[in-house]
Coordinates of C-alpha atoms and ligand atoms in Angstrom, one line a residue:
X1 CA 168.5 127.5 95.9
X2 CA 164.7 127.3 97.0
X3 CA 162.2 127.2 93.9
X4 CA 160.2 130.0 94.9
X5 CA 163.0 133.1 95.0
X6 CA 166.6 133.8 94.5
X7 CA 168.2 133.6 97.9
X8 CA 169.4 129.9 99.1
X9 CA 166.8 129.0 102.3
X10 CA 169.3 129.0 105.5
X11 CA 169.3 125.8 106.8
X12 CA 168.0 126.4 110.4
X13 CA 165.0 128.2 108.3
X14 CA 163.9 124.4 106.5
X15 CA 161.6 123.5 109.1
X16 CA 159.9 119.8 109.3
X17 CA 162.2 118.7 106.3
X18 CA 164.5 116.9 108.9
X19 CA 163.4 113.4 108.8
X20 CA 161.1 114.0 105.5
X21 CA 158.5 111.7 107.7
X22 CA 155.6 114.6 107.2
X23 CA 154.0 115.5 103.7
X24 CA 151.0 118.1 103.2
X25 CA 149.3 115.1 101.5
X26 CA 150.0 112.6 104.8
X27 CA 149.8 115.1 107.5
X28 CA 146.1 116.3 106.2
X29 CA 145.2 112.4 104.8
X30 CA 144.3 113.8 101.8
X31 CA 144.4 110.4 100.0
X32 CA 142.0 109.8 102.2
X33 CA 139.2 113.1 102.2
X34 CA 139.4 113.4 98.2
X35 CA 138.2 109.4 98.3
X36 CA 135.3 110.8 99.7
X37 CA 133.2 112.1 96.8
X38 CA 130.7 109.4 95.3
X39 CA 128.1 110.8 93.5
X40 CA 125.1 108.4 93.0
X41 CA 124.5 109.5 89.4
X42 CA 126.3 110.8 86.4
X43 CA 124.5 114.1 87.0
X44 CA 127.4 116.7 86.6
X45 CA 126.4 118.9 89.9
X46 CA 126.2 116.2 92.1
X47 CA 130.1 116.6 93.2
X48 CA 129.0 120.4 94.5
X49 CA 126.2 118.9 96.5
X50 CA 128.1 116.2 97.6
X51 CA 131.0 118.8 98.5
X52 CA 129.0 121.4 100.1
X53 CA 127.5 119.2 102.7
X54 CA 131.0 117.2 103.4
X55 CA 132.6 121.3 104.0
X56 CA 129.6 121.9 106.3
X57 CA 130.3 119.0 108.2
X58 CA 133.7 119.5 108.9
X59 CA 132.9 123.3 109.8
X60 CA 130.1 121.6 112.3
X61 CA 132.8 119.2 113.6
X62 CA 135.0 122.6 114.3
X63 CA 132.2 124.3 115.4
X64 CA 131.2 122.0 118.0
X65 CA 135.0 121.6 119.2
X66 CA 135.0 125.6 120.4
X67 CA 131.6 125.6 121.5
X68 CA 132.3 122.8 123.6
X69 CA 135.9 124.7 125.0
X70 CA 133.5 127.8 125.5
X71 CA 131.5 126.0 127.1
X72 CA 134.0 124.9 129.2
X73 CA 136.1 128.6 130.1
X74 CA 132.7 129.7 131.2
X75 CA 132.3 127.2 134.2
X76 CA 135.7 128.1 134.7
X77 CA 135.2 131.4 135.1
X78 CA 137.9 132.6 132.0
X79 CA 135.4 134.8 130.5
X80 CA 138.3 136.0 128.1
X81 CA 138.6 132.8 126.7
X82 CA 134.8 132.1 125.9
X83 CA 135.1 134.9 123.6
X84 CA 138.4 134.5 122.2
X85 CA 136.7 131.3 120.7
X86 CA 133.0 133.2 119.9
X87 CA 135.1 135.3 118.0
X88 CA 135.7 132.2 116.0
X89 CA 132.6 130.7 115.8
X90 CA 130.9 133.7 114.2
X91 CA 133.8 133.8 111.7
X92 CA 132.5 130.4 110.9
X93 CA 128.9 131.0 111.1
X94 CA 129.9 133.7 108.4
X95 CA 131.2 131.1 106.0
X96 CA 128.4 128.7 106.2
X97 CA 125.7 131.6 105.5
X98 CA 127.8 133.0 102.2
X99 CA 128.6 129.2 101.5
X100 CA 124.7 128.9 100.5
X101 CA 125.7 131.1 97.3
X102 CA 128.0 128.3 95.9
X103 CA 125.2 125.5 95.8
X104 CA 122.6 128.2 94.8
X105 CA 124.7 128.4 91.4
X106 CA 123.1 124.5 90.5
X107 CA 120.1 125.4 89.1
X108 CA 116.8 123.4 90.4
X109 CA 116.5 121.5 86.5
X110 CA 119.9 120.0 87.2
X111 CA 119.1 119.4 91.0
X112 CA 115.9 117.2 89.9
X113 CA 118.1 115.3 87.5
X114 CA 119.7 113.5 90.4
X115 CA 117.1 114.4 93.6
X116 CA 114.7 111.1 93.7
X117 CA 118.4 109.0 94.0
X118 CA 118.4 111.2 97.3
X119 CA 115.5 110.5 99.1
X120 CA 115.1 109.8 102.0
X121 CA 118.3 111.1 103.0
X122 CA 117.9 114.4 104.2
X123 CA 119.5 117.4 106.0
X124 CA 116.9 116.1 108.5
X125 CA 119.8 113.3 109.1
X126 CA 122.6 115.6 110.4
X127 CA 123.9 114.1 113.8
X128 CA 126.2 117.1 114.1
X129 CA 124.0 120.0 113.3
X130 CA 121.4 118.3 115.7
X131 CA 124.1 118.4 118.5
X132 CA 125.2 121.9 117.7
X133 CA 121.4 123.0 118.7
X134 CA 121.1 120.6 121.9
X135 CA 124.8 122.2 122.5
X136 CA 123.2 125.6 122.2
X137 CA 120.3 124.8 124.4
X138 CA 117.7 124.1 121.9
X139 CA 116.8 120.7 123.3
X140 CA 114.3 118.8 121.9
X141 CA 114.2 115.3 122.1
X142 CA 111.5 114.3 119.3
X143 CA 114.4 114.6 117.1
X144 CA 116.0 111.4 118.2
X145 CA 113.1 109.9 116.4
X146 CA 114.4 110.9 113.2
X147 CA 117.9 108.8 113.7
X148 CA 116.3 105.3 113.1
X149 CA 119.1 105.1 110.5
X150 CA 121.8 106.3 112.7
X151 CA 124.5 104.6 114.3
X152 CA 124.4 103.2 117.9
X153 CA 127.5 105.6 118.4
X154 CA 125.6 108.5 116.6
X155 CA 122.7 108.3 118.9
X156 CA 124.6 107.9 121.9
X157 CA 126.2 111.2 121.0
X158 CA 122.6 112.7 120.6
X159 CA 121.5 111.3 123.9
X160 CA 125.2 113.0 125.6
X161 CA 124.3 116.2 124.1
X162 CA 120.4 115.9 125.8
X163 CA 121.9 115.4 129.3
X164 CA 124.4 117.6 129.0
X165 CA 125.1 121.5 130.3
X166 CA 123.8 123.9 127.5
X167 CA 125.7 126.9 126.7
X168 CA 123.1 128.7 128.9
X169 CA 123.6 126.7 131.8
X170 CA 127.2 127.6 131.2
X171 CA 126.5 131.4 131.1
X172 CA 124.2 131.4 133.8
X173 CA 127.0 129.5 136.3
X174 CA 129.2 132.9 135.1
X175 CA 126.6 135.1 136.5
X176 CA 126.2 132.9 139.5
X177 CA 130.3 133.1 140.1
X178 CA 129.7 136.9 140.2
X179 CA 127.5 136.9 142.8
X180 CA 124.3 137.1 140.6
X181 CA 120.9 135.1 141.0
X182 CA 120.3 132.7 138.7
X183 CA 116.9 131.1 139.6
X184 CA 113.8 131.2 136.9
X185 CA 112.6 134.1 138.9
X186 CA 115.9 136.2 139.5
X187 CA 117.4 135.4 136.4
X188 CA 115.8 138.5 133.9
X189 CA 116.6 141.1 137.4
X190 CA 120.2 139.6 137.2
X191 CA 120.5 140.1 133.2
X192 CA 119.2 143.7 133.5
X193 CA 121.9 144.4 136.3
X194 CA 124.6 143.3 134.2
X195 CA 123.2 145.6 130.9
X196 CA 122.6 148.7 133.7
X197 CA 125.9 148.2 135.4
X198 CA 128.6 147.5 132.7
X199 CA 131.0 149.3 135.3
X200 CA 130.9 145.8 137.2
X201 CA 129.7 143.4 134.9
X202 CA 130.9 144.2 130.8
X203 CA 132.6 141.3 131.1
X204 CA 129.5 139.4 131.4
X205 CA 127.2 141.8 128.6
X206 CA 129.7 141.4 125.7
X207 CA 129.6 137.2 126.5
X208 CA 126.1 137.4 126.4
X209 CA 126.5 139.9 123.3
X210 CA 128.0 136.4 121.9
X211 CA 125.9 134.4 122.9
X212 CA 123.0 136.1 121.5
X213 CA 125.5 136.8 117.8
X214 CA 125.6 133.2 117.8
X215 CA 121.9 132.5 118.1
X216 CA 121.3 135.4 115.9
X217 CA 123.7 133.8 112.9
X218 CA 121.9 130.6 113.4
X219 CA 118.8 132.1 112.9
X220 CA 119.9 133.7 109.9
X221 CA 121.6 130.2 108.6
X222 CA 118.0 128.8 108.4
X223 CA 116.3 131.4 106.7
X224 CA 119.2 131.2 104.1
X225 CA 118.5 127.6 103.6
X226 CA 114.6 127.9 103.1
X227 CA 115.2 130.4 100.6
X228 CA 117.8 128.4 98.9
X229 CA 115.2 125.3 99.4
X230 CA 112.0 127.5 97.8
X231 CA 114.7 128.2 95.3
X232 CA 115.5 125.0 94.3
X233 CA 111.8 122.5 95.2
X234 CA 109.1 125.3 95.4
X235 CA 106.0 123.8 97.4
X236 CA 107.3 120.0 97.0
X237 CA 107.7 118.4 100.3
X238 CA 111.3 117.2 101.3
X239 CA 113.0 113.9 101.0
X240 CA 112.9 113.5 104.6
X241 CA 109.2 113.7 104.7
X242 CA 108.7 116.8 105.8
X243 CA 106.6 119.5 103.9
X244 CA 109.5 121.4 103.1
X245 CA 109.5 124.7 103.2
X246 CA 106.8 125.6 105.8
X247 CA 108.6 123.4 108.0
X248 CA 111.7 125.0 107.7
X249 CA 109.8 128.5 107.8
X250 CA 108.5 127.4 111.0
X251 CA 112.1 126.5 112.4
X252 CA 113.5 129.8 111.3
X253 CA 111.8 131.8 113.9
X254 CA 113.2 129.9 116.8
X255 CA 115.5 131.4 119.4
X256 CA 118.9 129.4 121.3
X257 CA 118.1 131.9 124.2
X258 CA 114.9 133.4 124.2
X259 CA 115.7 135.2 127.5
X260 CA 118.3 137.7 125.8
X261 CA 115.9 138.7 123.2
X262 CA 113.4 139.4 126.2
X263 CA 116.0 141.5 127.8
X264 CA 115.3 144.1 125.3
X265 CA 111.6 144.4 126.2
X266 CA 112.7 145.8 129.3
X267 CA 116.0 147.8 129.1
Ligands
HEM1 C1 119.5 122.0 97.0 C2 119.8 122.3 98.3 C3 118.9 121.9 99.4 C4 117.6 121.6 99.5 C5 116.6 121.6 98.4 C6 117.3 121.3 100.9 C7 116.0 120.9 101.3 C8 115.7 120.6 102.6 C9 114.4 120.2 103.1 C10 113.2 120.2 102.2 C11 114.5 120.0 104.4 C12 113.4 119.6 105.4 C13 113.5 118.1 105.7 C14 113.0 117.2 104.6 O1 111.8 116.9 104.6 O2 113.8 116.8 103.7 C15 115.9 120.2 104.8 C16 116.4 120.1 106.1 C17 117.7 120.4 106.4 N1 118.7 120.7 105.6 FE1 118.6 121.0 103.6 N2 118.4 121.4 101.6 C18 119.4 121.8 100.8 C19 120.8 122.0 101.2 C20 121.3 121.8 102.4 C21 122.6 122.1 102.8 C22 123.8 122.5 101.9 C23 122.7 121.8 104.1 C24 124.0 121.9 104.9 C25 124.3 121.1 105.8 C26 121.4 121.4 104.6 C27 121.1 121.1 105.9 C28 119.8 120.8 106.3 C29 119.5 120.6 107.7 C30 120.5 120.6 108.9 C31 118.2 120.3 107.8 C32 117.3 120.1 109.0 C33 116.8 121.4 109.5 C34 115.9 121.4 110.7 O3 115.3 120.3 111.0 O4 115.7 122.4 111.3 N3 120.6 121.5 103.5 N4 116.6 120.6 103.7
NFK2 N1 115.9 117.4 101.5 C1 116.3 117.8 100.1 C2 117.4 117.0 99.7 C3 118.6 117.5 100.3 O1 118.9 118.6 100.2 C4 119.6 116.6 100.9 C5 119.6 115.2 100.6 C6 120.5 114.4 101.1 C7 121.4 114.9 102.0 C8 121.4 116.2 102.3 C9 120.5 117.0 101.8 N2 120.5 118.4 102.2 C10 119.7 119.1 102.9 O2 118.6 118.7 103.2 C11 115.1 117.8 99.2 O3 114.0 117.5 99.7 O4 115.3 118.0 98.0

């Protein structure tokens, strides 16, 4: 008799309890994750900050393993597939915008009881939310500069993703498989025959669709965070040295490709 109903569980129905070699707690190495969480301070809300940023590094770990297989089914031409997993990544994207609300319930008072242990770690210092932008195509290489603290294996990540193919050069190797020009001059003729022509090409528009969803629900992730950040330190400048929020501001109106916003200039 199973605990959880009436009915005995038939026994070619008690899957993985063969050999009892897998638990929830082994197979996930929970032991391990929920040894994680060391606040610096007694300061009650430092386990949500602690836990928000872990949760947004495993989504960027996730993200970045999709990104990089859609990546991959554009050179190879399986258009289907790129979007099967943008599907995903927006469903993510989601999560870490709404996410914001959770740390926004810590009010700024009990932030500052445990901020100056912080400094000068900083978001500044995310490895993986630096490769998700060179990833995307937003490659720039001052930011290496800001990794003196990270490992020789970090930073050889960083440099992989700087020499690497974008998700634009992906995309524009797509067009160039269908016959399309792809050179700084053709390109914006080639993106307009594939939004005139969705006959031939709406294969291609609802990719770039995604690609531009993706850059639009990064764009919206950072002016999420500036408001949470004016929310929480005002006009103070930031741990990592920065002046805070006008820096941030500044970030929030850039673009992972610029070209598809142009597009609709001249549709
Ligand atoms: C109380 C909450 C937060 C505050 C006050 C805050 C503040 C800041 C500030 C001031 C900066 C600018 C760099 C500096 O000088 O420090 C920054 C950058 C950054 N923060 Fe936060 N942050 C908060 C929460 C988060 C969370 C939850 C994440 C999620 C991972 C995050 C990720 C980042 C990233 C990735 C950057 C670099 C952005 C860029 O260079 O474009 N922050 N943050
Ligand atoms: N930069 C923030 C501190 C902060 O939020 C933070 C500190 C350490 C690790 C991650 C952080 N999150 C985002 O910047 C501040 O200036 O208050």
């Amino acid at each position: 008799m199973g605990i959880d109903g009436d009915a005995p569980v038939p026994p070619h129905r008690r899957f993985g309890e063969e050999g009892g070699r897998l638990s929830y707690g082994g197979y996930l190495r929970l032991p391990e994750l929920l040894a994680q969480q060391r606040p610096q301070s007694e300061a009650p809300d430092e386990l949500l900050f602690i836990t928000i940023h872990q949760v947004y590094e495993l989504w960027f770990k996730l993200l970045l393993h999709e990104l990089e297989n859609a990546r991959e089914a554009m050179f190879a031409g399986e258009l289907w597939r790129a979007r099967h997993l943008f599907r995903r990544v927006h469903a993510v994207e989601k999560v870490l915008i709404e996410q914001v609300d959770v740390l926004e319930t810590m009010t700024p008072q009990d932030f500052l009881t445990f901020r100056e242990k912080l400094a000068p770690a900083s978001g500044f210092q995310s490895v993986q939310f630096r490769e998700l932008e060179f990833l995307s195509g937003l490659k720039d290489e001052r930011y290496l500069g800001s990794f003196r603290h990270a490992s020789d294996t970090e930073l050889a990540r960083l440099r992989r993703r700087l020499e690497e193919p974008s998700l634009w050069d992906a995309y524009l190797t797509a067009l160039s498989q269908r016959g399309l020009p792809v050179s700084d001059d053709e390109i914006m003729g080639s993106l307009l025959a594939v939004a005139r022509d969705r006959g031939s090409y709406d294969d291609l528009w609802q990719l770039a669709e995604d690609l531009l969803t993706h850059d639009a629900t990064a764009a919206q992730w950072r002016t999420r965070h500036v408001q949470m950040v004016e929310r929480q330190i005002g006009t103070k400048s930031g741990t990592g040295g920065s002046t805070g929020a006008p820096y941030l501001r500044g970030r929030t109106r850039l673009h992972y490709f610029p070209l598809l916003w142009e597009l609709r200039a001249w549709l």
